[in-house]
mmCIF file of C-alpha atoms in Angstrom:
data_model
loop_
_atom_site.group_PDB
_atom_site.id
_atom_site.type_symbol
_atom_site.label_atom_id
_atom_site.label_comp_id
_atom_site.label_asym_id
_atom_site.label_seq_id
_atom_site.Cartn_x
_atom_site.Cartn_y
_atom_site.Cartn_z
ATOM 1 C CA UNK A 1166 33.186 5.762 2.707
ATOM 2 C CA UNK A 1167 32.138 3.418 0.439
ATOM 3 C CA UNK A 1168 29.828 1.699 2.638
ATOM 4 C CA UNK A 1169 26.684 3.516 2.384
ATOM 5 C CA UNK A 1170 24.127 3.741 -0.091
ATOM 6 C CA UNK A 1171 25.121 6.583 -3.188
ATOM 7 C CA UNK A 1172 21.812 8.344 -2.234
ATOM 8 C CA UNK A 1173 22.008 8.074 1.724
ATOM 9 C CA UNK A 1174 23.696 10.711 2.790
ATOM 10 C CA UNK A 1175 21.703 13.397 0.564
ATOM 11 C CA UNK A 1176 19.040 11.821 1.926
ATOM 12 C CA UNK A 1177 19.570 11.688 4.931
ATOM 13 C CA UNK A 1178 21.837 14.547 5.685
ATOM 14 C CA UNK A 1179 18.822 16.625 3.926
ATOM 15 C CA UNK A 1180 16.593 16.427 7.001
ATOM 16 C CA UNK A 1181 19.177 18.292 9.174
ATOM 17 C CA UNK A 1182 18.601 21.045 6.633
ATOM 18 C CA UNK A 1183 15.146 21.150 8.261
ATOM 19 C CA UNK A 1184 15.828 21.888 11.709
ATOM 20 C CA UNK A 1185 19.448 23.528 11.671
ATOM 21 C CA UNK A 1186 19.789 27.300 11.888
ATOM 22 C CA UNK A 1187 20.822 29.606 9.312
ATOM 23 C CA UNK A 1188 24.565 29.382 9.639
ATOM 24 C CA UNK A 1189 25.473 25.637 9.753
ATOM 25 C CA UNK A 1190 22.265 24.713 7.855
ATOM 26 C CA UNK A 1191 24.196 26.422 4.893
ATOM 27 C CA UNK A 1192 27.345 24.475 5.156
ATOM 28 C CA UNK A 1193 25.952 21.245 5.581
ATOM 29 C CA UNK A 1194 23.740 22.248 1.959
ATOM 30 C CA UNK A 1195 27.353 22.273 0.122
ATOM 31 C CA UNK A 1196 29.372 19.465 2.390
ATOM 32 C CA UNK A 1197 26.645 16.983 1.411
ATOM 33 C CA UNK A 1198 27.132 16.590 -2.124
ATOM 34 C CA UNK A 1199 30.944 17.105 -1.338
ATOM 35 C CA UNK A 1200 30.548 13.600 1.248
ATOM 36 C CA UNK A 1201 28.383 12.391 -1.509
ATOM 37 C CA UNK A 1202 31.013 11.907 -3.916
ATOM 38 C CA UNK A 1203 33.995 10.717 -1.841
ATOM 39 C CA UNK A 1204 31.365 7.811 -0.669
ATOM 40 C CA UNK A 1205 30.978 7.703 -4.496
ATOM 41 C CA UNK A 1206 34.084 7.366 -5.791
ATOM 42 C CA UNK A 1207 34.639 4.664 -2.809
ATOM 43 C CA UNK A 1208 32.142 2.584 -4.437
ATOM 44 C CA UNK A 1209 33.590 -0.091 -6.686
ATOM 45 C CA UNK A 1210 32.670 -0.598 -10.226
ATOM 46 C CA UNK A 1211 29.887 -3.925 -10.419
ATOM 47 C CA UNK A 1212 29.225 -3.774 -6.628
ATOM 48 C CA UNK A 1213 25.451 -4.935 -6.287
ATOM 49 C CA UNK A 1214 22.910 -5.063 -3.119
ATOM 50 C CA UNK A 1215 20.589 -7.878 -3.048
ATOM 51 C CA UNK A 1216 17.494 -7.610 -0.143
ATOM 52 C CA UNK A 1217 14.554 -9.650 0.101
ATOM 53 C CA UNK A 1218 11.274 -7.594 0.305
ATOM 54 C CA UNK A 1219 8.060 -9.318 0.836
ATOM 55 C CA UNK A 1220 9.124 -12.332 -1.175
ATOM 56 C CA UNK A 1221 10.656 -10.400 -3.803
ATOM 57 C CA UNK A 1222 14.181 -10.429 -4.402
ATOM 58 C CA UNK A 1223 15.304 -6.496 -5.237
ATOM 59 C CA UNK A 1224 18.522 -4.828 -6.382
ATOM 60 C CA UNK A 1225 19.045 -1.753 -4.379
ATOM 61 C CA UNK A 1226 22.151 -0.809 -5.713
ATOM 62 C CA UNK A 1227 23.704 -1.700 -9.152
ATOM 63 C CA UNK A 1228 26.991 0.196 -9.947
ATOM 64 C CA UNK A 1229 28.017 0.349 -13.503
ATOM 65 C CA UNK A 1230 29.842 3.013 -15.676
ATOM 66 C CA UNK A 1231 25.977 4.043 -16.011
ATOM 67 C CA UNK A 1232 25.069 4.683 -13.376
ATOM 68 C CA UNK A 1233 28.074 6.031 -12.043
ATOM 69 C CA UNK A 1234 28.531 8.826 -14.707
ATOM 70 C CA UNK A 1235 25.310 10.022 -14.051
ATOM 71 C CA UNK A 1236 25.925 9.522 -10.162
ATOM 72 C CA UNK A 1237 28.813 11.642 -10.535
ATOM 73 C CA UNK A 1238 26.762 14.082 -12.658
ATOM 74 C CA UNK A 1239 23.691 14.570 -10.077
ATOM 75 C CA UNK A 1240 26.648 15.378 -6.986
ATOM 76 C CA UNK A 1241 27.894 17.808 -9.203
ATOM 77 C CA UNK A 1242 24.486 19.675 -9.507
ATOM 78 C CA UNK A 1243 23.622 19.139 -6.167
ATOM 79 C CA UNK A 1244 26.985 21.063 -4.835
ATOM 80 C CA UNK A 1245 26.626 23.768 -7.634
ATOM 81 C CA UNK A 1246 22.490 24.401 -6.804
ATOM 82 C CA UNK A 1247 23.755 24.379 -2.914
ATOM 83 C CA UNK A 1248 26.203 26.862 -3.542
ATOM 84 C CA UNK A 1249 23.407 28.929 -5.329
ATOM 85 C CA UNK A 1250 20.979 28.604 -2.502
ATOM 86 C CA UNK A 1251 23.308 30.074 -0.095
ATOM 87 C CA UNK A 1252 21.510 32.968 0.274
ATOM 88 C CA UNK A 1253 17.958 30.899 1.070
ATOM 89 C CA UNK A 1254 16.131 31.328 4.360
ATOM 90 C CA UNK A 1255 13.698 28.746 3.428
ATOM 91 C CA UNK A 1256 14.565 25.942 5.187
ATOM 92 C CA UNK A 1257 11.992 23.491 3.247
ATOM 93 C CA UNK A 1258 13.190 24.425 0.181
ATOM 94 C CA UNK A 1259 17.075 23.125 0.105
ATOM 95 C CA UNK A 1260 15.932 20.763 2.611
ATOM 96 C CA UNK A 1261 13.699 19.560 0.019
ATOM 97 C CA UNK A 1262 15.957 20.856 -2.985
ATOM 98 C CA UNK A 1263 19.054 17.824 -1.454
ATOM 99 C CA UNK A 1264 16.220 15.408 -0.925
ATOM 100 C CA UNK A 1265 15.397 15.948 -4.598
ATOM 101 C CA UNK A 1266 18.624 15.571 -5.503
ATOM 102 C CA UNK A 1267 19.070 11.999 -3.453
ATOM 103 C CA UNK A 1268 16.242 10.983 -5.125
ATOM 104 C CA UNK A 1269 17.485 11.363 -8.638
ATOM 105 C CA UNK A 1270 20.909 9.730 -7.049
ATOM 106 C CA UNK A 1271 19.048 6.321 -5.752
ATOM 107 C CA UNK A 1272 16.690 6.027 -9.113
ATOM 108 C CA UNK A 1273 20.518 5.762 -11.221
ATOM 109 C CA UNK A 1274 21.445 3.414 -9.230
ATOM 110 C CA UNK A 1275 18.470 0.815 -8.831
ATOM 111 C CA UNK A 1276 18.760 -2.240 -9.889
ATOM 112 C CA UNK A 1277 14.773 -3.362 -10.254
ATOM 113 C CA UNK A 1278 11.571 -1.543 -11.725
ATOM 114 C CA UNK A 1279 10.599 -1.686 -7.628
ATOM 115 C CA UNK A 1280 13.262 0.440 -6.300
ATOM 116 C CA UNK A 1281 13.285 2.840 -9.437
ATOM 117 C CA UNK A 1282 9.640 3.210 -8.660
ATOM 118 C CA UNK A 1283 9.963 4.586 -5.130
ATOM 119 C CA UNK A 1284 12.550 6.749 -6.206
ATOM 120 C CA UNK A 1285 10.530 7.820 -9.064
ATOM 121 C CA UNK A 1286 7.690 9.393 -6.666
ATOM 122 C CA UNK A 1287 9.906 10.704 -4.309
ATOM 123 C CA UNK A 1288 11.734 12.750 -7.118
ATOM 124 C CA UNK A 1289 7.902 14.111 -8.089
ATOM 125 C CA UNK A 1290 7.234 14.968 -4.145
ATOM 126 C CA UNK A 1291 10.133 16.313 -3.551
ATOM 127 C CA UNK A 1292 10.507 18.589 -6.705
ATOM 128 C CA UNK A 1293 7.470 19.888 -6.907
ATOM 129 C CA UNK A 1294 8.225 22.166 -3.507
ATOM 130 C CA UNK A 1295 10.665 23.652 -5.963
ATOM 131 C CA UNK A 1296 7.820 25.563 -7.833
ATOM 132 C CA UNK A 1297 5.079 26.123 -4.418
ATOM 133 C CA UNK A 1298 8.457 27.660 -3.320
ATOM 134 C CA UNK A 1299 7.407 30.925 -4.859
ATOM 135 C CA UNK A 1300 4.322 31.458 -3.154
ATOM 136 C CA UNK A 1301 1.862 32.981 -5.684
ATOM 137 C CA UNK A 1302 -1.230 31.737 -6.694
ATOM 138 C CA UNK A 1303 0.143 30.683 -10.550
ATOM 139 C CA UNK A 1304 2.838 28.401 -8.706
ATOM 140 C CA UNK A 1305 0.854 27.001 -6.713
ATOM 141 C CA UNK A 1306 -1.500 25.510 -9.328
ATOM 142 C CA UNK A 1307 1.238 24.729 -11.816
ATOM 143 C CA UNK A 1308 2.857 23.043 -9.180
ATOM 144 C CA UNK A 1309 -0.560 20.786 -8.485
ATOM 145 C CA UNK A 1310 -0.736 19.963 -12.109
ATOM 146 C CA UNK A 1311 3.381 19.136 -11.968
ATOM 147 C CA UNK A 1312 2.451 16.631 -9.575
ATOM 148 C CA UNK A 1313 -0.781 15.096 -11.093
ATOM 149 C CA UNK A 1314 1.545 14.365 -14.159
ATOM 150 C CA UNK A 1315 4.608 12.884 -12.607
ATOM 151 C CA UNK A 1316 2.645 10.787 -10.310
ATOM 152 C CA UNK A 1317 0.564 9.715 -13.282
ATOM 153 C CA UNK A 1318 4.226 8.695 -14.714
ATOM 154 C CA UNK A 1319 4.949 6.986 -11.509
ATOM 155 C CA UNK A 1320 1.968 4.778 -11.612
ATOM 156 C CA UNK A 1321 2.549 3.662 -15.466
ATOM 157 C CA UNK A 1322 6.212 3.255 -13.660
ATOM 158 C CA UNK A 1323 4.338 0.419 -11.037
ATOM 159 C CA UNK A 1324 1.643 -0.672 -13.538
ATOM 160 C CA UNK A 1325 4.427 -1.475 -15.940
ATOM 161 C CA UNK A 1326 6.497 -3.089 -13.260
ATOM 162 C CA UNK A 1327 3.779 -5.659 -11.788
ATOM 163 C CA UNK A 1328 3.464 -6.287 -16.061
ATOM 164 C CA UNK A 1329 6.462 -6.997 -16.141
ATOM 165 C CA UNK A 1330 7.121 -9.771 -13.673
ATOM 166 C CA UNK A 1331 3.427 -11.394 -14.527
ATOM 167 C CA UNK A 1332 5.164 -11.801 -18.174
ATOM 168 C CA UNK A 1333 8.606 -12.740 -16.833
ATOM 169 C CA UNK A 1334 8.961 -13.264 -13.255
ATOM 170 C CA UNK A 1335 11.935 -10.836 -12.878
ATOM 171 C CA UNK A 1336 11.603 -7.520 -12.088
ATOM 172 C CA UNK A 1337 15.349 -6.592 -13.140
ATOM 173 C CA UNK A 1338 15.684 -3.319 -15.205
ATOM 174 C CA UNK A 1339 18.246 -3.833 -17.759
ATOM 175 C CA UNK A 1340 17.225 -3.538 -21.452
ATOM 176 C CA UNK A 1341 13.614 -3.760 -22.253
ATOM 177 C CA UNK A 1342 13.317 -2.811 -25.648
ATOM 178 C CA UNK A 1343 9.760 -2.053 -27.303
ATOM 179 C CA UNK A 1344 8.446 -5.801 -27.766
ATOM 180 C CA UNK A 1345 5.761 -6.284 -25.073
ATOM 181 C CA UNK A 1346 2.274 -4.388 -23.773
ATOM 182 C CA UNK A 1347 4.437 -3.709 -20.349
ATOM 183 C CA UNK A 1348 7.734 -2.231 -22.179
ATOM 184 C CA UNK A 1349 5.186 0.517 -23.895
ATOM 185 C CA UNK A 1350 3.897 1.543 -20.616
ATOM 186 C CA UNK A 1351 7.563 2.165 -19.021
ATOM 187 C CA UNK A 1352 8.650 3.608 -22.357
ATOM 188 C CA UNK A 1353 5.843 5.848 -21.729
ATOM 189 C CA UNK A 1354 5.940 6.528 -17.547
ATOM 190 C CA UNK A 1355 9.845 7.611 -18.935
ATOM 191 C CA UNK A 1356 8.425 9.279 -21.973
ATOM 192 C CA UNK A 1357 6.576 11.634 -19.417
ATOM 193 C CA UNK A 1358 9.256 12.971 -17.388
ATOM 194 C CA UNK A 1359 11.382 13.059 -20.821
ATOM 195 C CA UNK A 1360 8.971 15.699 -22.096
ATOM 196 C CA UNK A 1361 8.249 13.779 -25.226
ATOM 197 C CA UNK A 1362 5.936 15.600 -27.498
ATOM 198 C CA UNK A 1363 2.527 15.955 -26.278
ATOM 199 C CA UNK A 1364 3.792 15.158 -23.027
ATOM 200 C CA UNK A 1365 5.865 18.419 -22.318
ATOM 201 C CA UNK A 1366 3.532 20.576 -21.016
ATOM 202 C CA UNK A 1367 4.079 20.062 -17.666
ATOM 203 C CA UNK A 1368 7.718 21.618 -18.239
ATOM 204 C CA UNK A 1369 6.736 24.715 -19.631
ATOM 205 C CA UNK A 1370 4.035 25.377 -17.007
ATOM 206 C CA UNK A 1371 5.995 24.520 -13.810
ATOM 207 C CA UNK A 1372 9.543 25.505 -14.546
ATOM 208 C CA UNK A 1373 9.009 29.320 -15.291
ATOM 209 C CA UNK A 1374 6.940 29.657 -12.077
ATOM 210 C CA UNK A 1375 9.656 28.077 -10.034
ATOM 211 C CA UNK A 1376 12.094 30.130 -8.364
ATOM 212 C CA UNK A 1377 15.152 30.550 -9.954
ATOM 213 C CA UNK A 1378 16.839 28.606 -7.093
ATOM 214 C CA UNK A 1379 14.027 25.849 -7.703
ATOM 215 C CA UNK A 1380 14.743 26.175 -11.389
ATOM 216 C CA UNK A 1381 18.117 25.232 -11.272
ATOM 217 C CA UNK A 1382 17.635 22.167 -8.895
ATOM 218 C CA UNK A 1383 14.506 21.465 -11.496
ATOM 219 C CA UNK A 1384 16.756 21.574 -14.674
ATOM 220 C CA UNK A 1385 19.723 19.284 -13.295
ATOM 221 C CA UNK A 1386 17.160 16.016 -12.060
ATOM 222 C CA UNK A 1387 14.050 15.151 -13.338
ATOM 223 C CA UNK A 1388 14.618 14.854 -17.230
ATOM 224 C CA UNK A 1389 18.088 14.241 -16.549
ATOM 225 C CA UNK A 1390 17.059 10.521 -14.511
ATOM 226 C CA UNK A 1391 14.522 10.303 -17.895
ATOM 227 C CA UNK A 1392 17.559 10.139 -20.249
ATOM 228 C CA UNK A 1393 19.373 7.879 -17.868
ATOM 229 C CA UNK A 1394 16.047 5.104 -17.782
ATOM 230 C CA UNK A 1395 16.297 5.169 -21.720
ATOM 231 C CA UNK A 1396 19.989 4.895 -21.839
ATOM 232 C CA UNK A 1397 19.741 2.175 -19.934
ATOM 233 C CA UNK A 1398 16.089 0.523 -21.128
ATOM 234 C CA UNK A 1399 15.804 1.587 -24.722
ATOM 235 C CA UNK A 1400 19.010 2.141 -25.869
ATOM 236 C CA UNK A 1401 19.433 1.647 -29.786
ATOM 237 C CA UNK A 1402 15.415 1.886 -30.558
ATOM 238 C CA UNK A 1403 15.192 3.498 -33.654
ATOM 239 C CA UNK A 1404 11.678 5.004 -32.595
ATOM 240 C CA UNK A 1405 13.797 7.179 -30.162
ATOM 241 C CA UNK A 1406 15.578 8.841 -32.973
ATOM 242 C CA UNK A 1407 12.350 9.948 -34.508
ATOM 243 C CA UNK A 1408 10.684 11.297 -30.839
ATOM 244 C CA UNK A 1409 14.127 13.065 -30.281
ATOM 245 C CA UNK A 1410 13.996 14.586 -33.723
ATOM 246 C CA UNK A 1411 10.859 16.265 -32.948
ATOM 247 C CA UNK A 1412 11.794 17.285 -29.488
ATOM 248 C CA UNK A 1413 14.718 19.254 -31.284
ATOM 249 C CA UNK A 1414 12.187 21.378 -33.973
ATOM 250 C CA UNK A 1415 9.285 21.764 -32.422
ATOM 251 C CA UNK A 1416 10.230 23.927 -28.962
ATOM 252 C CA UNK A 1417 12.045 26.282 -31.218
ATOM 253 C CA UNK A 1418 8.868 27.824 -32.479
ATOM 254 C CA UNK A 1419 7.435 28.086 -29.127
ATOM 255 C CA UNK A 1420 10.603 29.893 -28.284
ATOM 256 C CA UNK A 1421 10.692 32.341 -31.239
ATOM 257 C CA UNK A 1422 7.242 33.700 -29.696
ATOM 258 C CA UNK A 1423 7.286 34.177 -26.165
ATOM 259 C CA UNK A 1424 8.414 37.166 -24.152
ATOM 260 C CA UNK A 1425 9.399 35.295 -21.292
ATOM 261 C CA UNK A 1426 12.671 34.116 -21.233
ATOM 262 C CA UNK A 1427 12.215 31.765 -18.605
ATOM 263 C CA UNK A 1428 9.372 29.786 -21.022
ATOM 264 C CA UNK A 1429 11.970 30.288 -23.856
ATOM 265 C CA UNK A 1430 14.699 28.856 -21.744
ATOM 266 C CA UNK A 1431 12.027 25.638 -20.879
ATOM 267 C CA UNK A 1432 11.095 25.177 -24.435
ATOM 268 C CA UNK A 1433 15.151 25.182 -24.973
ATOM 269 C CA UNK A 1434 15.520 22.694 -22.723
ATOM 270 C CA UNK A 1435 13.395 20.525 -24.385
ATOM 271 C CA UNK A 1436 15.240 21.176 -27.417
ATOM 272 C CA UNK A 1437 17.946 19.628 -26.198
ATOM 273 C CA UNK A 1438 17.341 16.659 -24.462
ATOM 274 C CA UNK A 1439 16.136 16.273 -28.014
ATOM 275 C CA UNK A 1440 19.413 15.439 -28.786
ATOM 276 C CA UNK A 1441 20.264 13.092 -26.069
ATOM 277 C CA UNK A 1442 16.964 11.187 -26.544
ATOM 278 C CA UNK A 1443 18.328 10.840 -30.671
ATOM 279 C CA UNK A 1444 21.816 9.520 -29.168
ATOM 280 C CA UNK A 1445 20.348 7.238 -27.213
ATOM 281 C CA UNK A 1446 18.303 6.008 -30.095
ATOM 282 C CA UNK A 1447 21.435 5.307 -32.500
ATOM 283 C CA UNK A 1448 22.505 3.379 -29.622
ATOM 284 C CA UNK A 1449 26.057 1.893 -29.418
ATOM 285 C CA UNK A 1450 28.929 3.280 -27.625
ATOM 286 C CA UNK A 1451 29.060 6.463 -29.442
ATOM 287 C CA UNK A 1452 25.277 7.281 -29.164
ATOM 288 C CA UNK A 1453 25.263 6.706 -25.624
ATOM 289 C CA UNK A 1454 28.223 8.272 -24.623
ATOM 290 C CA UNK A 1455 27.144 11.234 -26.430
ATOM 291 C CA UNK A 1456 24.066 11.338 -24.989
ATOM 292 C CA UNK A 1457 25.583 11.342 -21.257
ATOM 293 C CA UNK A 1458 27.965 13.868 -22.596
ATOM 294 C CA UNK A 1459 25.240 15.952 -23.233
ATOM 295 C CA UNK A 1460 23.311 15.606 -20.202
ATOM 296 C CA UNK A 1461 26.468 17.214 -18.174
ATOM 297 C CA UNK A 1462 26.743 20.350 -20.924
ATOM 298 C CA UNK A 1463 22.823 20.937 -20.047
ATOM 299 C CA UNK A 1464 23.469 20.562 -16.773
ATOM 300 C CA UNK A 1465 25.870 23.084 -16.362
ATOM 301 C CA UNK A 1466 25.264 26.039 -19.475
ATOM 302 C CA UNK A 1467 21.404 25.400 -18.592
ATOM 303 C CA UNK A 1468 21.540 25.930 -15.003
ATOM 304 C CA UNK A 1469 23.342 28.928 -15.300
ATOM 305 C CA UNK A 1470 20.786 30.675 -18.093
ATOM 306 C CA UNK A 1471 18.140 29.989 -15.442
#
């Protein structure tokens, strides 16, 4: 313990979810996240991989309090939406549903826009099984269009990345801040899977046709990683306050008119990662905190509505 990557054995231990049968393929879903976490908390604070990749020097792993509260955060989903897909017999749906959750595990922890991009994707292929899971003809197209817009995101993601070291020959992601033509493009690649305003339609359309197993793997990773990238790029831009103001109004009249809960429960989500995104635009140690605070309450009280 302590050895292996944070996102490894979700990874990896998510292909024997493929192949196993019924019986030990469901206790392998919940011991995963459970390994997960002991390899976790075996980590120490600051430890950082280095490999060379085709010339370019990447960060595979960077462990901070960051990272590791939301590393903590993603095991804890992944062990709660395991126990709720107990009663699965789709094998490529928690087989996919712990590779999702892996995914969102190795983008916290990357040290370099490289690494976070690969990540990036795989959380879009991964999580979009989570709404064809259903099987009707409505999933399957929302779940196209899912795709089309988080791999969109992921190619802002590269475009902003290859920007990035033209301009200044590091591809670290620390704090960008909104000062260059490349920061605007990652601010917007995380904008997308944030569900900013205008860009949140892809939430509302996916999510309700997922089922309510997907939903719950859904809720706990994609927007959650969002919040993380602007903790940790855009923390303290005042532009955030104003976006996450919005994204706390405008759902609720959405909400107040649809019939289906599970639409009124997406436009509520939106609502409150509103709140995070404003936390993370006051910036400092109380804005942050709060925000990250606030990702594990959604989490938890929004899983559990879906």
């Amino acid at each position: 313990m302590g050895e292996l990557h944070p996102a490894l054995i979700l990874l990896a231990g998510s292909l024997l979810l493929f192949i196993l049968p019924t019986g030990p393929r469901r206790v392998v879903s919940v011991l995963l996240p459970v390994f997960g976490f002991l390899n976790l908390l075996a980590i120490a604070d600051g430890t950082m991989w280095h490999v060379t990749l085709g010339g370019y020097s990447l960060t595979i792993l960077r462990v901070d309090r960051l990272s590791m509260l939301f590393g903590y955060l993603f095991h804890l989903a992944a062990f709660l939406a395991a126990i709720y897909s107990l009663h699965l017999e789709d094998r490529l749906q928690i087989g996919t549903g712990i590779m999702y959750a892996g995914s969102a595990v190795g983008a916290v922890f990357a040290g370099d826009l490289v690494t976070l991009f690969i990540f990036w994707e795989l959380l879009a292929v991964t999580s979009v099984f989570q709404v064809w899971a259903s099987g009707s003809e409505r999933a399957l197209r929302s779940g196209m269009r899912y795709l089309l817009v988080h791999i969109s995101s992921g190619l802002l993601l590269l475009v902003g990345a290859a920007w990035c070291y033209l301009k200044t020959g590091s591809l670290a992601f620390d704090h960008i801040g909104l000062n260059e033509g490349y920061t605007w493009l990652l601010f917007l690649a995380f904008g997308i899977k944030c569900a900013f305003p205008l860009l949140h339609s892809w939430l509302v359309d996916a999510y309700p046709e997922a089922t309510p197993t997907g939903t719950f793997f859904l809720c706990a990773f994609t927007t959650k990683t969002a919040v993380y990238t602007l903790a940790r790029g855009y923390a303290g831009e005042e532009l955030l306050i104003g976006i996450g103001a919005v994204m706390t109004i405008f759902p609720i009249f959405y909400a107040a008119v649809e019939n289906d809960l599970r639409r009124v429960l997406s436009y509520s989500m939106i609502n409150q990662i509103g709140f995070m995104v404003v936390g993370i635009g006051l910036g400092g140690q109380l804005g942050v905190n709060g925000a990250v605070s606030h990702a594990f309450n959604d989490v938890l009280f929004k899983g559990l509505l879906f």
